[in-house]
CSV table of C-alpha atoms in Angstrom, one decimal:
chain,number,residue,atom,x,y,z
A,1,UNK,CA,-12.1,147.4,-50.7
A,2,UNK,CA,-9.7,149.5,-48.4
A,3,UNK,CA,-12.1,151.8,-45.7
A,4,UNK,CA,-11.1,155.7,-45.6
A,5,UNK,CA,-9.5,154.5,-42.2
A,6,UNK,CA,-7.2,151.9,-43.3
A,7,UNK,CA,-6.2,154.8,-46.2
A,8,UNK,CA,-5.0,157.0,-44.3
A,9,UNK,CA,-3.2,154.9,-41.3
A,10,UNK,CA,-1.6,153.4,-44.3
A,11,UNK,CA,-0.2,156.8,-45.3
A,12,UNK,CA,0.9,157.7,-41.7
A,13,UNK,CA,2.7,154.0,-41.5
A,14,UNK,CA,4.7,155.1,-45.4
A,15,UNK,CA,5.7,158.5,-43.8
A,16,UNK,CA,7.1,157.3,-40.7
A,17,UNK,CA,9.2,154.8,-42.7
A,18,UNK,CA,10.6,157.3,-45.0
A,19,UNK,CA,11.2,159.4,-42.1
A,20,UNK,CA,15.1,160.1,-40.5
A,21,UNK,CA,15.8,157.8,-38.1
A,22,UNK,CA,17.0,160.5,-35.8
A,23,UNK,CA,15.0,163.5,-34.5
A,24,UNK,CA,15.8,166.5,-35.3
A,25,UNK,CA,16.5,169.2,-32.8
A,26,UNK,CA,14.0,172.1,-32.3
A,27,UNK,CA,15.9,175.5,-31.2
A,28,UNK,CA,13.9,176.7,-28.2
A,29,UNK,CA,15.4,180.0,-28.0
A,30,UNK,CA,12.6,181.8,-26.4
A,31,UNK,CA,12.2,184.4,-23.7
A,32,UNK,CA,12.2,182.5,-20.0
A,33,UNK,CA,11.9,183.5,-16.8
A,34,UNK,CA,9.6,187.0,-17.0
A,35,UNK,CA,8.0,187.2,-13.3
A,36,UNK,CA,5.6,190.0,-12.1
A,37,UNK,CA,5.1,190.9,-8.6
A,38,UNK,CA,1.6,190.2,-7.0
A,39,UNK,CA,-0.1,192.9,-7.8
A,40,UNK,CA,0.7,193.4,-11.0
A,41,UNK,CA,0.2,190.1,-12.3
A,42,UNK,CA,-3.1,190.1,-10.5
A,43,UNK,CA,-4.2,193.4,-12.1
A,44,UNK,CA,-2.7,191.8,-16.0
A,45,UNK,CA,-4.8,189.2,-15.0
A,46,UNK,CA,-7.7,190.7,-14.3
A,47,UNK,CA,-7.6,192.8,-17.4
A,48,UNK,CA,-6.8,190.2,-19.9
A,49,UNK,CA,-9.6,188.4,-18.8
A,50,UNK,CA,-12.1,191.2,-18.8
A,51,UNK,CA,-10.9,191.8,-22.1
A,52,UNK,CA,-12.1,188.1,-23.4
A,53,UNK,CA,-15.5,188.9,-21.5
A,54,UNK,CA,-15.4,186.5,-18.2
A,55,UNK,CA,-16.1,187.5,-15.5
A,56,UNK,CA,-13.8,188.0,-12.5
A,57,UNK,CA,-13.7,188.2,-9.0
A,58,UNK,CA,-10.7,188.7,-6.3
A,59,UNK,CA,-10.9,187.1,-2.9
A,60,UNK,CA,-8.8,185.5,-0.2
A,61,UNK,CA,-8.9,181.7,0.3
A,62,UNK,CA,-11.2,182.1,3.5
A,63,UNK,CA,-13.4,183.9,1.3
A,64,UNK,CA,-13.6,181.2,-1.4
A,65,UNK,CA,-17.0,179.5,-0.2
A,66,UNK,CA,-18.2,182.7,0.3
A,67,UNK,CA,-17.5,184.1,-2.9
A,68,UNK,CA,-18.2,181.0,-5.1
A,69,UNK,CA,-22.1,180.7,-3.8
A,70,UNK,CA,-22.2,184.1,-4.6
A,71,UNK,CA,-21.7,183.8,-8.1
A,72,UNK,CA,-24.1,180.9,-8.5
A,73,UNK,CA,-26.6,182.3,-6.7
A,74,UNK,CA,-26.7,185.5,-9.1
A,75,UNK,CA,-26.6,183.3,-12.3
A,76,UNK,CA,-29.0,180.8,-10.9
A,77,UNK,CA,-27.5,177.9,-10.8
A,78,UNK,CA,-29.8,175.4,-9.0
A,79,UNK,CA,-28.0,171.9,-10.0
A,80,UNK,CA,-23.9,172.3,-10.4
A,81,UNK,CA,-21.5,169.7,-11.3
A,82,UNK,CA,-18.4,169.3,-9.9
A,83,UNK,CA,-14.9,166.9,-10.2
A,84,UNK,CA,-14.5,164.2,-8.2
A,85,UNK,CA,-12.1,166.0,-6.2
A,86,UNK,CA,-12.8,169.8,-5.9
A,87,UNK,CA,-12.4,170.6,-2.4
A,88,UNK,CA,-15.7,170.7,-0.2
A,89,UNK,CA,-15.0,173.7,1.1
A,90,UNK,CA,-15.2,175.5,-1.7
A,91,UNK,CA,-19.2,174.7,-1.7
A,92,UNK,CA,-19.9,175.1,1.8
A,93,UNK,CA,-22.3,178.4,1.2
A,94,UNK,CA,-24.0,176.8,-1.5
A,95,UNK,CA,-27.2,175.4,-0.9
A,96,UNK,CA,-28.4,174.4,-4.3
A,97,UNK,CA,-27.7,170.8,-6.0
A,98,UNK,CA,-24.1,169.2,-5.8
A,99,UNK,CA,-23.4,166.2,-8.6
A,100,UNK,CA,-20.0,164.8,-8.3
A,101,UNK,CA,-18.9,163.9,-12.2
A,102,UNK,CA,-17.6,160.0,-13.2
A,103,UNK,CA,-16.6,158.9,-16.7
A,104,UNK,CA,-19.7,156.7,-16.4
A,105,UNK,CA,-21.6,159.8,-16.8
A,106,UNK,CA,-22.9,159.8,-20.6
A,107,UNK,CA,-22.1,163.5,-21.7
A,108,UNK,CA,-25.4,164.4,-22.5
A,109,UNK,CA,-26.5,164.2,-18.6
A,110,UNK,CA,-24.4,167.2,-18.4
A,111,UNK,CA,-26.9,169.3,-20.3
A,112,UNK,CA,-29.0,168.8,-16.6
A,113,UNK,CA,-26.4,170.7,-15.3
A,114,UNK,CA,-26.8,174.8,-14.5
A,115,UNK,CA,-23.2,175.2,-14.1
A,116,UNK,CA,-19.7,173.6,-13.4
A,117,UNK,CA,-17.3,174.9,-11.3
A,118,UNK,CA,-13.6,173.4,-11.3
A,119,UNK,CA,-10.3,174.5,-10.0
A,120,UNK,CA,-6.8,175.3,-12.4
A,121,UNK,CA,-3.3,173.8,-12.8
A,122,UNK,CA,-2.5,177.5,-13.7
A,123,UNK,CA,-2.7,180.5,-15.8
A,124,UNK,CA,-1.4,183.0,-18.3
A,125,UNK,CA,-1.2,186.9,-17.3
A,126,UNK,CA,-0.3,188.0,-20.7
A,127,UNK,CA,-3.0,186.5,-22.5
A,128,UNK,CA,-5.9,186.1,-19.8
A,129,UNK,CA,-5.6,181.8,-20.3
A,130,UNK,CA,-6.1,179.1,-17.7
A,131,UNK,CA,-4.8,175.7,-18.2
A,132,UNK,CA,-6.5,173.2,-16.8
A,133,UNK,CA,-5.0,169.2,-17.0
A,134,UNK,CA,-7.7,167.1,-16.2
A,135,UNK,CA,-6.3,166.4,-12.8
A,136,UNK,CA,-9.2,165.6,-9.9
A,137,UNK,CA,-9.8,169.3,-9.0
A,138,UNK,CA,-10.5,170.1,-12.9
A,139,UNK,CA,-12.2,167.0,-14.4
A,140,UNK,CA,-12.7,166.0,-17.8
A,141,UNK,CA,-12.9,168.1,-20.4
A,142,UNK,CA,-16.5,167.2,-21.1
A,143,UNK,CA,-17.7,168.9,-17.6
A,144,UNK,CA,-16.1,172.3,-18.5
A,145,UNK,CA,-17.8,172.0,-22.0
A,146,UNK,CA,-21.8,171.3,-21.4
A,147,UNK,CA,-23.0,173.5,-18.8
A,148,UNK,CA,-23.7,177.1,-19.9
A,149,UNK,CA,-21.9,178.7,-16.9
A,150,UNK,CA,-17.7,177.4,-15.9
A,151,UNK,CA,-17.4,179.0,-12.3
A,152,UNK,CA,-13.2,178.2,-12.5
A,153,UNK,CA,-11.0,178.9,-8.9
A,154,UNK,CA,-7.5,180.1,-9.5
A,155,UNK,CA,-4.6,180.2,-7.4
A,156,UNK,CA,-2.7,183.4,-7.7
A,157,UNK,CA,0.7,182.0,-6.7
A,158,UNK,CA,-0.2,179.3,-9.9
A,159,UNK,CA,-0.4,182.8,-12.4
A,160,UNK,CA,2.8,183.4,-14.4
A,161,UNK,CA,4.2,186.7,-16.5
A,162,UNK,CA,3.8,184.7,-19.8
A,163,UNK,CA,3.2,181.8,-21.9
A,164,UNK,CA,6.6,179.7,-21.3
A,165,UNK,CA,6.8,180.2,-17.5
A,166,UNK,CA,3.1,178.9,-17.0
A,167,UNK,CA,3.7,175.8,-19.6
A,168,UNK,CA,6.6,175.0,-17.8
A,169,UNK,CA,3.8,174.3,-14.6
A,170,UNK,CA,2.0,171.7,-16.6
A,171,UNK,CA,2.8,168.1,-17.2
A,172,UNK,CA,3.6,167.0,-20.7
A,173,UNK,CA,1.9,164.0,-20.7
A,174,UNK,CA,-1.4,165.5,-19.2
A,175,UNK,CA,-4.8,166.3,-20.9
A,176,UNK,CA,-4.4,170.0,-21.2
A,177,UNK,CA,-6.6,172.3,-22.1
A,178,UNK,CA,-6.9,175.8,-22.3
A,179,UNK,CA,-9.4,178.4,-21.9
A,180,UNK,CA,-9.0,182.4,-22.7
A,181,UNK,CA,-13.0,183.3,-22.0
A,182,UNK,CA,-16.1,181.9,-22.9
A,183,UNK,CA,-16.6,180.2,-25.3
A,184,UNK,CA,-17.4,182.7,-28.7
A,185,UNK,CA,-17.2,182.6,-32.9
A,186,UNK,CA,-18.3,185.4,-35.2
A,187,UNK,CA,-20.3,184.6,-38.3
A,188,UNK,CA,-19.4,185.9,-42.1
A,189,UNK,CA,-20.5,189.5,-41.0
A,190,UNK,CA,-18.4,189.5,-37.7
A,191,UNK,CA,-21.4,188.9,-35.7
A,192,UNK,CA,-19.8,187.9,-31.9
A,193,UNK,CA,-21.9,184.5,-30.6
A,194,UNK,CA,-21.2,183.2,-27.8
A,195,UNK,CA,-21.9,179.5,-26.0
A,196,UNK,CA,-21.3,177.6,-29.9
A,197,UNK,CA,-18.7,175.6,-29.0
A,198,UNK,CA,-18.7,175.6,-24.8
A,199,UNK,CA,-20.0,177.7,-22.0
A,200,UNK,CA,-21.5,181.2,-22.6
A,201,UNK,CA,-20.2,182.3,-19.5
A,202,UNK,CA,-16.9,182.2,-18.0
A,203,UNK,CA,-16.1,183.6,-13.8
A,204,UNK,CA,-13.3,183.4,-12.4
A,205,UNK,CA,-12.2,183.6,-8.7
A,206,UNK,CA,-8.9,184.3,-7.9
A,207,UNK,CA,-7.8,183.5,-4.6
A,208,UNK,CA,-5.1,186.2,-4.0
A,209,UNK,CA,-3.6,185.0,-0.7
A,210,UNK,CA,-2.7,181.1,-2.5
């Protein structure tokens, strides 16, 4: 008796044997190239954000440690978890539990966890998304889906116009995922819940002088 598995993979195996040998072109006739100065991509930012419900704040880099400890301290985050390689620095006015993440790390240790806090690869202005690729400063995507509070650093200079300019930041064969405010569903009535399906809360800093 065939499993369910072997079904299906079958299937998939017929298709692509039936399928043309040579690929067929995909017309990619889209707007590029939209840019924003500063200000104005900060402020689309801001707003497309707000509008998903995260919470923002606007800092310079030297004001990142600053800024960061700030935030945990008002949601009270007493244990955070952080990638293997977020910079230090960013955590220097925190005084409250550090745990650097590892694969070896079963996910459901990361319920111990208050909060997370990761950096970006980059973001949308138009539609309020970051992107992060699983790179050292970000992690994996289990870290940035446990803890109840995502604490996320961005890079202004990293924030494009629109959705082609910022894909065109991120490496194809990277992890990518991406996040347009906490995590929310609404039930039959249209009921808005939020933390289902990842963190109920969502801050991010953006460091306007990087």
């Amino acid at each position: 008796m065939t499993t369910a598995r072997e079904t299906v993979l079958g299937r998939v195996r017929d298709a692509l044997a039936l399928a043309p040998a040579t690929a067929t072109p995909v017309p990619r006739a889209y707007r590029t190239g939209r840019t924003l100065p500063d200000e104005e991509r900060l402020a689309l930012f801001t707003d497309r954000l707000r509008d998903y419900r995260a919470h923002v704040h606007a800092c310079t880099a030297g004001r990142t440690a600053e800024v960061v400890a700030g935030v945990l301290r008002e949601h009270g985050a007493v244990v955070i978890g952080v990638p293997p390689g977020l910079d230090e620095g960013w955590l220097a006015g925190y005084d409250g539990e550090v745990r650097r993440d590892s694969a070896d790390i079963p996910a459901p240790r990361l319920d111990e966890l208050d909060g997370v806090v990761t950096a970006s690869a980059a973001g949308c202005a138009e539609t309020g998304t970051l992107f992060l690729d699983g790179s050292p400063g970000q992690g994996r995507r289990a870290l940035t889906l446990v803890p109840d509070l995502h604490v996320c650093v961005v890079d202004l200079s990293t924030v494009e116009a629109g959705v082609p300019e910022a894909l065109a930041r991120l490496v194809p064969d990277r992890p990518t995922t991406l996040i347009s405010g906490p995590s929310a569903t609404s039930d039959i009535e249209l009921e808005r819940v939020e933390g289902v399906h990842g963190p109920r809360t969502l801050v991010v800093v953006i460091r306007t002088d990087v």
